[in-house]
PDB file of C-alpha atoms in Angstrom:
ATOM      1  CA  UNK A   4    -206.593 -86.151 205.600  1.00 93.00           C
ATOM      2  CA  UNK A   5    -208.011 -84.974 208.881  1.00 94.00           C
ATOM      3  CA  UNK A   6    -205.516 -86.301 211.420  1.00 97.00           C
ATOM      4  CA  UNK A   7    -205.684 -86.419 215.208  1.00 96.00           C
ATOM      5  CA  UNK A   8    -202.247 -86.007 216.799  1.00 97.00           C
ATOM      6  CA  UNK A   9    -201.964 -86.918 220.477  1.00 97.00           C
ATOM      7  CA  UNK A  10    -199.159 -85.278 222.423  1.00 97.00           C
ATOM      8  CA  UNK A  11    -199.464 -82.313 220.088  1.00 96.00           C
ATOM      9  CA  UNK A  12    -197.755 -79.942 222.527  1.00 94.00           C
ATOM     10  CA  UNK A  13    -194.666 -82.122 223.019  1.00 95.00           C
ATOM     11  CA  UNK A  14    -191.204 -81.715 221.539  1.00 96.00           C
ATOM     12  CA  UNK A  15    -191.922 -83.998 218.592  1.00 97.00           C
ATOM     13  CA  UNK A  16    -195.672 -83.427 218.528  1.00 97.00           C
ATOM     14  CA  UNK A  17    -195.481 -79.683 217.976  1.00 96.00           C
ATOM     15  CA  UNK A  18    -193.211 -80.177 214.967  1.00 97.00           C
ATOM     16  CA  UNK A  19    -195.392 -82.970 213.596  1.00 98.00           C
ATOM     17  CA  UNK A  20    -198.486 -80.773 213.783  1.00 97.00           C
ATOM     18  CA  UNK A  21    -196.683 -77.954 211.997  1.00 96.00           C
ATOM     19  CA  UNK A  22    -195.271 -80.172 209.255  1.00 97.00           C
ATOM     20  CA  UNK A  23    -198.484 -82.115 208.608  1.00 98.00           C
ATOM     21  CA  UNK A  24    -200.391 -78.854 208.276  1.00 97.00           C
ATOM     22  CA  UNK A  25    -197.741 -77.545 205.908  1.00 97.00           C
ATOM     23  CA  UNK A  26    -198.286 -80.725 203.877  1.00 96.00           C
ATOM     24  CA  UNK A  27    -201.952 -79.850 203.408  1.00 96.00           C
ATOM     25  CA  UNK A  28    -203.551 -81.982 206.111  1.00 96.00           C
ATOM     26  CA  UNK A  29    -206.095 -80.793 208.649  1.00 95.00           C
ATOM     27  CA  UNK A  30    -204.695 -81.546 212.089  1.00 96.00           C
ATOM     28  CA  UNK A  31    -206.495 -81.697 215.424  1.00 95.00           C
ATOM     29  CA  UNK A  32    -204.101 -81.700 218.366  1.00 95.00           C
ATOM     30  CA  UNK A  33    -204.977 -83.710 221.484  1.00 95.00           C
ATOM     31  CA  UNK A  34    -203.099 -83.037 224.700  1.00 95.00           C
ATOM     32  CA  UNK A  35    -203.583 -82.223 228.365  1.00 91.00           C
ATOM     33  CA  UNK A  36    -201.742 -78.958 227.864  1.00 86.00           C
ATOM     34  CA  UNK A  37    -201.841 -76.516 224.989  1.00 79.00           C
ATOM     35  CA  UNK A  38    -203.213 -73.273 223.634  1.00 74.00           C
ATOM     36  CA  UNK A  39    -206.974 -73.047 223.391  1.00 73.00           C
ATOM     37  CA  UNK A  40    -208.224 -72.474 219.887  1.00 72.00           C
ATOM     38  CA  UNK A  41    -209.092 -74.100 216.566  1.00 80.00           C
ATOM     39  CA  UNK A  42    -207.233 -77.326 215.961  1.00 90.00           C
ATOM     40  CA  UNK A  43    -206.651 -78.205 219.612  1.00 93.00           C
ATOM     41  CA  UNK A  44    -208.658 -80.283 222.079  1.00 92.00           C
ATOM     42  CA  UNK A  45    -207.715 -80.666 225.731  1.00 93.00           C
ATOM     43  CA  UNK A  46    -208.212 -84.356 226.540  1.00 94.00           C
ATOM     44  CA  UNK A  47    -207.060 -86.823 229.175  1.00 95.00           C
ATOM     45  CA  UNK A  48    -206.084 -89.903 227.179  1.00 96.00           C
ATOM     46  CA  UNK A  49    -206.228 -92.086 230.292  1.00 95.00           C
ATOM     47  CA  UNK A  50    -210.011 -91.548 230.262  1.00 96.00           C
ATOM     48  CA  UNK A  51    -211.467 -93.764 227.516  1.00 97.00           C
ATOM     49  CA  UNK A  52    -214.716 -91.811 227.372  1.00 96.00           C
ATOM     50  CA  UNK A  53    -212.868 -88.581 226.650  1.00 95.00           C
ATOM     51  CA  UNK A  54    -210.841 -90.274 223.920  1.00 96.00           C
ATOM     52  CA  UNK A  55    -213.927 -91.645 222.150  1.00 95.00           C
ATOM     53  CA  UNK A  56    -215.687 -88.306 222.389  1.00 94.00           C
ATOM     54  CA  UNK A  57    -212.669 -86.332 221.182  1.00 93.00           C
ATOM     55  CA  UNK A  58    -212.095 -88.607 218.174  1.00 94.00           C
ATOM     56  CA  UNK A  59    -215.748 -88.699 217.198  1.00 91.00           C
ATOM     57  CA  UNK A  60    -216.575 -84.999 217.287  1.00 78.00           C
ATOM     58  CA  UNK A  61    -215.800 -81.866 219.250  1.00 70.00           C
ATOM     59  CA  UNK A  62    -218.233 -78.983 218.802  1.00 69.00           C
ATOM     60  CA  UNK A  63    -217.528 -77.257 215.526  1.00 70.00           C
ATOM     61  CA  UNK A  64    -213.864 -78.357 215.507  1.00 71.00           C
ATOM     62  CA  UNK A  65    -214.463 -81.600 213.615  1.00 70.00           C
ATOM     63  CA  UNK A  66    -216.916 -84.441 213.047  1.00 80.00           C
ATOM     64  CA  UNK A  67    -214.493 -87.364 212.955  1.00 87.00           C
ATOM     65  CA  UNK A  68    -210.946 -88.062 211.781  1.00 93.00           C
ATOM     66  CA  UNK A  69    -209.349 -90.096 208.988  1.00 95.00           C
ATOM     67  CA  UNK A  70    -206.130 -91.050 210.769  1.00 97.00           C
ATOM     68  CA  UNK A  71    -204.500 -91.073 214.177  1.00 98.00           C
ATOM     69  CA  UNK A  72    -200.923 -90.189 215.142  1.00 98.00           C
ATOM     70  CA  UNK A  73    -200.275 -91.202 218.745  1.00 98.00           C
ATOM     71  CA  UNK A  74    -197.283 -89.482 220.340  1.00 98.00           C
ATOM     72  CA  UNK A  75    -198.547 -88.750 223.860  1.00 97.00           C
ATOM     73  CA  UNK A  76    -196.734 -90.512 226.709  1.00 95.00           C
ATOM     74  CA  UNK A  77    -194.463 -90.084 229.655  1.00 94.00           C
ATOM     75  CA  UNK A  78    -191.577 -89.709 227.190  1.00 90.00           C
ATOM     76  CA  UNK A  79    -188.671 -91.480 228.899  1.00 91.00           C
ATOM     77  CA  UNK A  80    -187.695 -93.550 231.933  1.00 91.00           C
ATOM     78  CA  UNK A  81    -186.870 -91.738 235.146  1.00 90.00           C
ATOM     79  CA  UNK A  82    -189.314 -88.852 234.763  1.00 92.00           C
ATOM     80  CA  UNK A  83    -192.107 -90.330 236.876  1.00 95.00           C
ATOM     81  CA  UNK A  84    -192.188 -93.388 239.141  1.00 96.00           C
ATOM     82  CA  UNK A  85    -192.184 -96.610 237.147  1.00 96.00           C
ATOM     83  CA  UNK A  86    -195.723 -97.550 238.143  1.00 97.00           C
ATOM     84  CA  UNK A  87    -197.032 -94.147 237.025  1.00 96.00           C
ATOM     85  CA  UNK A  88    -195.218 -94.468 233.712  1.00 97.00           C
ATOM     86  CA  UNK A  89    -196.643 -97.960 233.176  1.00 97.00           C
ATOM     87  CA  UNK A  90    -200.230 -97.085 234.059  1.00 97.00           C
ATOM     88  CA  UNK A  91    -200.262 -93.860 232.057  1.00 96.00           C
ATOM     89  CA  UNK A  92    -198.583 -95.113 228.895  1.00 97.00           C
ATOM     90  CA  UNK A  93    -200.202 -98.520 228.473  1.00 97.00           C
ATOM     91  CA  UNK A  94    -203.699 -97.290 229.303  1.00 97.00           C
ATOM     92  CA  UNK A  95    -203.437 -94.234 227.069  1.00 97.00           C
ATOM     93  CA  UNK A  96    -202.193 -96.269 224.121  1.00 98.00           C
ATOM     94  CA  UNK A  97    -204.884 -98.903 224.505  1.00 98.00           C
ATOM     95  CA  UNK A  98    -207.537 -96.205 224.797  1.00 98.00           C
ATOM     96  CA  UNK A  99    -206.540 -94.374 221.633  1.00 97.00           C
ATOM     97  CA  UNK A 100    -206.035 -97.580 219.589  1.00 98.00           C
ATOM     98  CA  UNK A 101    -209.308 -99.125 220.744  1.00 98.00           C
ATOM     99  CA  UNK A 102    -211.334 -95.941 220.342  1.00 97.00           C
ATOM    100  CA  UNK A 103    -209.931 -95.287 216.862  1.00 97.00           C
ATOM    101  CA  UNK A 104    -210.678 -98.831 215.693  1.00 97.00           C
ATOM    102  CA  UNK A 105    -214.188 -98.751 217.183  1.00 96.00           C
ATOM    103  CA  UNK A 106    -214.852 -95.519 215.303  1.00 95.00           C
ATOM    104  CA  UNK A 107    -213.614 -96.920 211.987  1.00 96.00           C
ATOM    105  CA  UNK A 108    -210.236 -95.156 211.833  1.00 97.00           C
ATOM    106  CA  UNK A 109    -207.994 -97.564 209.918  1.00 97.00           C
ATOM    107  CA  UNK A 110    -204.710 -95.604 209.705  1.00 98.00           C
ATOM    108  CA  UNK A 111    -202.714 -95.378 212.933  1.00 98.00           C
ATOM    109  CA  UNK A 112    -199.072 -94.305 213.285  1.00 98.00           C
ATOM    110  CA  UNK A 113    -197.541 -94.090 216.715  1.00 98.00           C
ATOM    111  CA  UNK A 114    -194.320 -93.510 218.617  1.00 98.00           C
ATOM    112  CA  UNK A 115    -192.638 -96.677 219.725  1.00 98.00           C
ATOM    113  CA  UNK A 116    -189.037 -96.250 220.849  1.00 98.00           C
ATOM    114  CA  UNK A 117    -185.421 -97.129 220.186  1.00 98.00           C
ATOM    115  CA  UNK A 118    -185.330 -98.320 223.808  1.00 98.00           C
ATOM    116  CA  UNK A 119    -186.837-101.676 222.771  1.00 98.00           C
ATOM    117  CA  UNK A 120    -183.544-102.437 220.996  1.00 98.00           C
ATOM    118  CA  UNK A 121    -181.821-102.920 224.365  1.00 98.00           C
ATOM    119  CA  UNK A 122    -180.913 -99.407 225.500  1.00 97.00           C
ATOM    120  CA  UNK A 123    -178.808 -98.391 227.355  1.00 97.00           C
ATOM    121  CA  UNK A 124    -176.755-101.280 225.884  1.00 98.00           C
ATOM    122  CA  UNK A 125    -175.113-102.147 229.188  1.00 97.00           C
ATOM    123  CA  UNK A 126    -175.695-105.599 227.729  1.00 97.00           C
ATOM    124  CA  UNK A 127    -174.140-105.131 224.278  1.00 98.00           C
ATOM    125  CA  UNK A 128    -176.347-105.409 221.209  1.00 98.00           C
ATOM    126  CA  UNK A 129    -176.241-108.699 219.273  1.00 98.00           C
ATOM    127  CA  UNK A 130    -174.649-106.943 216.298  1.00 98.00           C
ATOM    128  CA  UNK A 131    -173.991-103.478 214.875  1.00 98.00           C
ATOM    129  CA  UNK A 132    -175.685-101.717 213.167  1.00 98.00           C
ATOM    130  CA  UNK A 133    -178.834-102.788 215.017  1.00 98.00           C
ATOM    131  CA  UNK A 134    -182.068-103.314 213.098  1.00 98.00           C
ATOM    132  CA  UNK A 135    -185.631-104.579 213.555  1.00 98.00           C
ATOM    133  CA  UNK A 136    -184.788-108.242 213.065  1.00 97.00           C
ATOM    134  CA  UNK A 137    -183.933-109.349 216.600  1.00 98.00           C
ATOM    135  CA  UNK A 138    -186.469-109.709 219.456  1.00 97.00           C
ATOM    136  CA  UNK A 139    -187.190-106.737 221.691  1.00 97.00           C
ATOM    137  CA  UNK A 140    -184.892-106.293 224.687  1.00 97.00           C
ATOM    138  CA  UNK A 141    -186.670-103.928 227.089  1.00 97.00           C
ATOM    139  CA  UNK A 142    -184.409-102.876 229.964  1.00 97.00           C
ATOM    140  CA  UNK A 143    -186.757-100.443 231.766  1.00 97.00           C
ATOM    141  CA  UNK A 144    -190.448-100.222 232.600  1.00 97.00           C
ATOM    142  CA  UNK A 145    -190.785 -97.476 229.998  1.00 97.00           C
ATOM    143  CA  UNK A 146    -189.289 -99.763 227.358  1.00 97.00           C
ATOM    144  CA  UNK A 147    -191.371-102.708 228.561  1.00 98.00           C
ATOM    145  CA  UNK A 148    -194.508-100.685 227.849  1.00 98.00           C
ATOM    146  CA  UNK A 149    -193.263 -99.900 224.348  1.00 98.00           C
ATOM    147  CA  UNK A 150    -192.730-103.623 223.750  1.00 98.00           C
ATOM    148  CA  UNK A 151    -196.206-104.406 225.102  1.00 98.00           C
ATOM    149  CA  UNK A 152    -197.712-101.722 222.855  1.00 98.00           C
ATOM    150  CA  UNK A 153    -196.135-103.322 219.800  1.00 98.00           C
ATOM    151  CA  UNK A 154    -197.432-106.723 220.912  1.00 98.00           C
ATOM    152  CA  UNK A 155    -200.895-105.250 221.432  1.00 98.00           C
ATOM    153  CA  UNK A 156    -200.836-103.705 217.957  1.00 98.00           C
ATOM    154  CA  UNK A 157    -199.982-107.078 216.395  1.00 98.00           C
ATOM    155  CA  UNK A 158    -203.070-108.622 217.951  1.00 98.00           C
ATOM    156  CA  UNK A 159    -205.363-105.707 217.146  1.00 98.00           C
ATOM    157  CA  UNK A 160    -204.594-105.875 213.434  1.00 98.00           C
ATOM    158  CA  UNK A 161    -205.090-109.647 213.547  1.00 98.00           C
ATOM    159  CA  UNK A 162    -208.578-108.991 214.904  1.00 98.00           C
ATOM    160  CA  UNK A 163    -209.129-106.138 212.432  1.00 98.00           C
ATOM    161  CA  UNK A 164    -207.269-106.951 209.178  1.00 98.00           C
ATOM    162  CA  UNK A 165    -208.350-103.720 207.527  1.00 98.00           C
ATOM    163  CA  UNK A 166    -206.438-101.609 210.077  1.00 98.00           C
ATOM    164  CA  UNK A 167    -202.887-100.328 209.564  1.00 98.00           C
ATOM    165  CA  UNK A 168    -200.801 -99.706 212.698  1.00 98.00           C
ATOM    166  CA  UNK A 169    -197.219 -98.530 212.237  1.00 98.00           C
ATOM    167  CA  UNK A 170    -194.783 -98.374 215.150  1.00 98.00           C
ATOM    168  CA  UNK A 171    -191.981 -95.870 214.622  1.00 98.00           C
ATOM    169  CA  UNK A 172    -189.048 -96.599 216.922  1.00 98.00           C
ATOM    170  CA  UNK A 173    -187.850 -93.027 217.223  1.00 98.00           C
ATOM    171  CA  UNK A 174    -184.317 -92.276 218.297  1.00 98.00           C
ATOM    172  CA  UNK A 175    -183.556 -89.404 220.681  1.00 98.00           C
ATOM    173  CA  UNK A 176    -185.563 -86.470 219.323  1.00 98.00           C
ATOM    174  CA  UNK A 177    -183.645 -83.256 218.716  1.00 97.00           C
ATOM    175  CA  UNK A 178    -184.452 -79.770 217.441  1.00 97.00           C
ATOM    176  CA  UNK A 179    -181.890 -77.328 216.010  1.00 96.00           C
ATOM    177  CA  UNK A 180    -181.422 -75.584 219.356  1.00 96.00           C
ATOM    178  CA  UNK A 181    -180.025 -78.834 220.768  1.00 97.00           C
ATOM    179  CA  UNK A 182    -177.174 -79.113 218.291  1.00 97.00           C
ATOM    180  CA  UNK A 183    -174.792 -76.672 219.949  1.00 95.00           C
ATOM    181  CA  UNK A 184    -174.081 -79.322 222.592  1.00 96.00           C
ATOM    182  CA  UNK A 185    -173.131 -82.066 220.132  1.00 96.00           C
ATOM    183  CA  UNK A 186    -169.396 -81.266 219.719  1.00 96.00           C
ATOM    184  CA  UNK A 187    -168.920 -81.895 223.457  1.00 96.00           C
ATOM    185  CA  UNK A 188    -169.945 -85.543 223.036  1.00 96.00           C
ATOM    186  CA  UNK A 189    -166.613 -86.409 221.414  1.00 95.00           C
ATOM    187  CA  UNK A 190    -164.752 -86.150 224.716  1.00 94.00           C
ATOM    188  CA  UNK A 191    -166.214 -89.416 226.026  1.00 96.00           C
ATOM    189  CA  UNK A 192    -167.319 -92.160 223.665  1.00 95.00           C
ATOM    190  CA  UNK A 193    -169.321 -93.797 226.460  1.00 96.00           C
ATOM    191  CA  UNK A 194    -171.411 -90.743 227.264  1.00 95.00           C
ATOM    192  CA  UNK A 195    -173.711 -91.410 224.311  1.00 97.00           C
ATOM    193  CA  UNK A 196    -173.166 -95.158 223.831  1.00 98.00           C
ATOM    194  CA  UNK A 197    -176.584 -95.753 225.425  1.00 97.00           C
ATOM    195  CA  UNK A 198    -178.290 -95.448 222.020  1.00 98.00           C
ATOM    196  CA  UNK A 199    -175.307 -96.151 219.749  1.00 98.00           C
ATOM    197  CA  UNK A 200    -174.737 -92.411 219.326  1.00 98.00           C
ATOM    198  CA  UNK A 201    -178.074 -91.926 217.554  1.00 98.00           C
ATOM    199  CA  UNK A 202    -180.631 -89.121 217.258  1.00 98.00           C
ATOM    200  CA  UNK A 203    -183.484 -87.933 215.027  1.00 98.00           C
ATOM    201  CA  UNK A 204    -184.241 -84.381 213.977  1.00 98.00           C
ATOM    202  CA  UNK A 205    -187.891 -83.692 214.830  1.00 98.00           C
ATOM    203  CA  UNK A 206    -188.500 -82.495 211.272  1.00 98.00           C
ATOM    204  CA  UNK A 207    -187.362 -85.843 209.919  1.00 98.00           C
ATOM    205  CA  UNK A 208    -189.476 -87.551 212.551  1.00 98.00           C
ATOM    206  CA  UNK A 209    -192.453 -85.691 211.116  1.00 98.00           C
ATOM    207  CA  UNK A 210    -191.427 -86.809 207.639  1.00 98.00           C
ATOM    208  CA  UNK A 211    -191.403 -90.445 208.780  1.00 98.00           C
ATOM    209  CA  UNK A 212    -194.919 -90.067 210.160  1.00 98.00           C
ATOM    210  CA  UNK A 213    -196.174 -88.517 206.929  1.00 98.00           C
ATOM    211  CA  UNK A 214    -194.548 -91.311 204.905  1.00 98.00           C
ATOM    212  CA  UNK A 215    -196.132 -93.970 207.106  1.00 98.00           C
ATOM    213  CA  UNK A 216    -199.566 -92.367 206.850  1.00 98.00           C
ATOM    214  CA  UNK A 217    -199.240 -92.447 203.066  1.00 97.00           C
ATOM    215  CA  UNK A 218    -197.433 -95.739 202.462  1.00 96.00           C
ATOM    216  CA  UNK A 219    -198.038 -98.243 205.256  1.00 96.00           C
ATOM    217  CA  UNK A 220    -200.325-101.099 204.193  1.00 96.00           C
ATOM    218  CA  UNK A 221    -202.935-102.810 206.369  1.00 98.00           C
ATOM    219  CA  UNK A 222    -201.393-104.824 209.188  1.00 98.00           C
ATOM    220  CA  UNK A 223    -198.612-104.021 211.620  1.00 98.00           C
ATOM    221  CA  UNK A 224    -194.975-103.145 211.085  1.00 98.00           C
ATOM    222  CA  UNK A 225    -192.166-101.509 213.034  1.00 98.00           C
ATOM    223  CA  UNK A 226    -189.406 -99.207 211.845  1.00 98.00           C
ATOM    224  CA  UNK A 227    -186.312 -97.637 213.394  1.00 98.00           C
ATOM    225  CA  UNK A 228    -186.385 -93.901 212.710  1.00 98.00           C
ATOM    226  CA  UNK A 229    -183.048 -92.113 213.135  1.00 98.00           C
ATOM    227  CA  UNK A 230    -180.944 -89.466 211.458  1.00 98.00           C
ATOM    228  CA  UNK A 231    -178.616 -90.649 208.709  1.00 98.00           C
ATOM    229  CA  UNK A 232    -175.569 -89.891 210.873  1.00 98.00           C
ATOM    230  CA  UNK A 233    -174.428 -90.173 214.485  1.00 98.00           C
ATOM    231  CA  UNK A 234    -174.055 -87.435 217.087  1.00 98.00           C
ATOM    232  CA  UNK A 235    -170.265 -87.851 216.994  1.00 98.00           C
ATOM    233  CA  UNK A 236    -167.409 -86.354 215.005  1.00 97.00           C
ATOM    234  CA  UNK A 237    -165.294 -89.392 215.876  1.00 96.00           C
ATOM    235  CA  UNK A 238    -165.535 -92.172 213.273  1.00 97.00           C
ATOM    236  CA  UNK A 239    -167.682 -95.219 213.828  1.00 98.00           C
ATOM    237  CA  UNK A 240    -164.897 -97.796 213.666  1.00 97.00           C
ATOM    238  CA  UNK A 241    -163.077 -95.991 216.480  1.00 97.00           C
ATOM    239  CA  UNK A 242    -166.217 -95.762 218.630  1.00 98.00           C
ATOM    240  CA  UNK A 243    -167.185 -99.395 218.175  1.00 98.00           C
ATOM    241  CA  UNK A 244    -163.654-100.631 218.798  1.00 97.00           C
ATOM    242  CA  UNK A 245    -163.479 -98.694 222.070  1.00 97.00           C
ATOM    243  CA  UNK A 246    -166.956 -99.382 223.483  1.00 98.00           C
ATOM    244  CA  UNK A 247    -168.181-102.608 221.852  1.00 98.00           C
ATOM    245  CA  UNK A 248    -164.993-104.446 220.810  1.00 97.00           C
ATOM    246  CA  UNK A 249    -166.576-107.925 220.964  1.00 97.00           C
ATOM    247  CA  UNK A 250    -169.806-107.171 219.092  1.00 98.00           C
ATOM    248  CA  UNK A 251    -170.238-108.527 215.564  1.00 98.00           C
ATOM    249  CA  UNK A 252    -170.122-105.829 212.890  1.00 97.00           C
ATOM    250  CA  UNK A 253    -172.375-106.553 209.946  1.00 95.00           C
ATOM    251  CA  UNK A 254    -171.227-104.769 206.818  1.00 89.00           C
ATOM    252  CA  UNK A 255    -169.439-101.467 206.392  1.00 90.00           C
ATOM    253  CA  UNK A 256    -169.947 -99.030 209.246  1.00 95.00           C
ATOM    254  CA  UNK A 257    -169.348 -95.838 207.294  1.00 95.00           C
ATOM    255  CA  UNK A 258    -167.483 -92.952 208.859  1.00 97.00           C
ATOM    256  CA  UNK A 259    -170.465 -91.361 210.594  1.00 98.00           C
ATOM    257  CA  UNK A 260    -173.399 -93.405 209.264  1.00 98.00           C
ATOM    258  CA  UNK A 261    -176.123 -94.140 211.810  1.00 98.00           C
ATOM    259  CA  UNK A 262    -175.630 -97.375 213.729  1.00 98.00           C
ATOM    260  CA  UNK A 263    -179.406 -97.563 214.183  1.00 98.00           C
ATOM    261  CA  UNK A 264    -180.197 -99.013 210.779  1.00 98.00           C
ATOM    262  CA  UNK A 265    -182.859 -97.102 208.860  1.00 98.00           C
ATOM    263  CA  UNK A 266    -182.619 -99.308 205.772  1.00 98.00           C
ATOM    264  CA  UNK A 267    -186.061-100.828 206.316  1.00 98.00           C
ATOM    265  CA  UNK A 268    -187.734 -97.421 206.693  1.00 98.00           C
ATOM    266  CA  UNK A 269    -185.960 -96.186 203.571  1.00 98.00           C
ATOM    267  CA  UNK A 270    -187.030 -99.245 201.595  1.00 98.00           C
ATOM    268  CA  UNK A 271    -190.651 -99.631 202.665  1.00 98.00           C
ATOM    269  CA  UNK A 272    -191.718 -96.124 203.657  1.00 98.00           C
ATOM    270  CA  UNK A 273    -189.498 -93.985 201.443  1.00 98.00           C
ATOM    271  CA  UNK A 274    -188.059 -92.342 204.573  1.00 98.00           C
ATOM    272  CA  UNK A 275    -185.165 -90.061 203.637  1.00 98.00           C
ATOM    273  CA  UNK A 276    -183.771 -87.948 206.497  1.00 98.00           C
ATOM    274  CA  UNK A 277    -182.804 -84.476 205.349  1.00 97.00           C
ATOM    275  CA  UNK A 278    -181.425 -82.850 208.504  1.00 98.00           C
ATOM    276  CA  UNK A 279    -178.100 -83.261 210.291  1.00 98.00           C
ATOM    277  CA  UNK A 280    -176.584 -81.491 213.253  1.00 97.00           C
ATOM    278  CA  UNK A 281    -173.461 -81.021 211.112  1.00 96.00           C
ATOM    279  CA  UNK A 282    -175.310 -78.600 208.837  1.00 93.00           C
ATOM    280  CA  UNK A 283    -176.075 -76.124 211.598  1.00 74.00           C
ATOM    281  CA  UNK A 284    -172.648 -75.568 213.140  1.00 66.00           C
TER     282      UNK A 284
END
C-alpha cells in the first residue's frame, strides 16, 4: 500500500515509517518537522486545506494514498498548556480523518492512548489486568481529547460504513536506548504505577499498526497495545498487593505479564509483541 504517516518524525512515527517500508509499503511521512526529500511532506495538520492537498497529491511524490496512519499530536499532558493541547490534537485528528474519508481513503489506523483507561490511576482501576471493556476514564485534557477522538471515530464509521478506523491505545513508547533506566524502577513500586508498570517497544508498536492495516474490518474498534511484560523485575502479585490492595484481580497475574491486557489485540489483530527490555540488559 501507499500509506501516509502523520507524525513521521516522532519517537514512534520514525520507527513506524522504517518498519512499514521494510514490509514493502510505500510510505509518505507528514510532519511539521523532518528532512526534506522523497517520502516526506512538511504539512501543518491544523490547516485542513494543507491536509487535503497533502493527501491528494504532492508534486511528483505521490498522487493519492491507500491508507492513513495518524500519529501526530502533542504526545502527552503537561508539555503545552491544556488549551493548546486540546485545540491542536482534536482539530488535527478531525482534519486528517475528514480529509481521508472525503478523498476515499477507507483504512485509517491511529494512536489513541492508554491514558483513557484512567491514568495515572490515582483513582484505582476497576479491576486488574485492565482491558477495553470498561468505559473511558479520562483524567487530563490530553486524555479527554483521546476519548473524544474515539467517540468521533465511532460516528464517522456510522456515517461511512465502508471505512475502517482502528484506535490503538499505545502504552508508554520506548526504544532500546531507554531500557538502561528500567532496573531503577524496582526501588519504588509507585514510581511507575501510573500506567500499571506498562510500556511498548516502538518496533512492536509498528507491528500493531501493520497488523491493523491488514486485518481490521470496516467499522471502528479499539485495542490496548503494550509489551507482553511489565517494566519491573518485581513480581506482579507483590506490586498489586502493595499499590492496589483493594482492586479486584481477574485471573492469574503471571510473574511479569503485562497488566494492560493485550488479549483482544492478540485475538483480533494477530498482534504478537516480540521485544522486551529484559532481552537487552
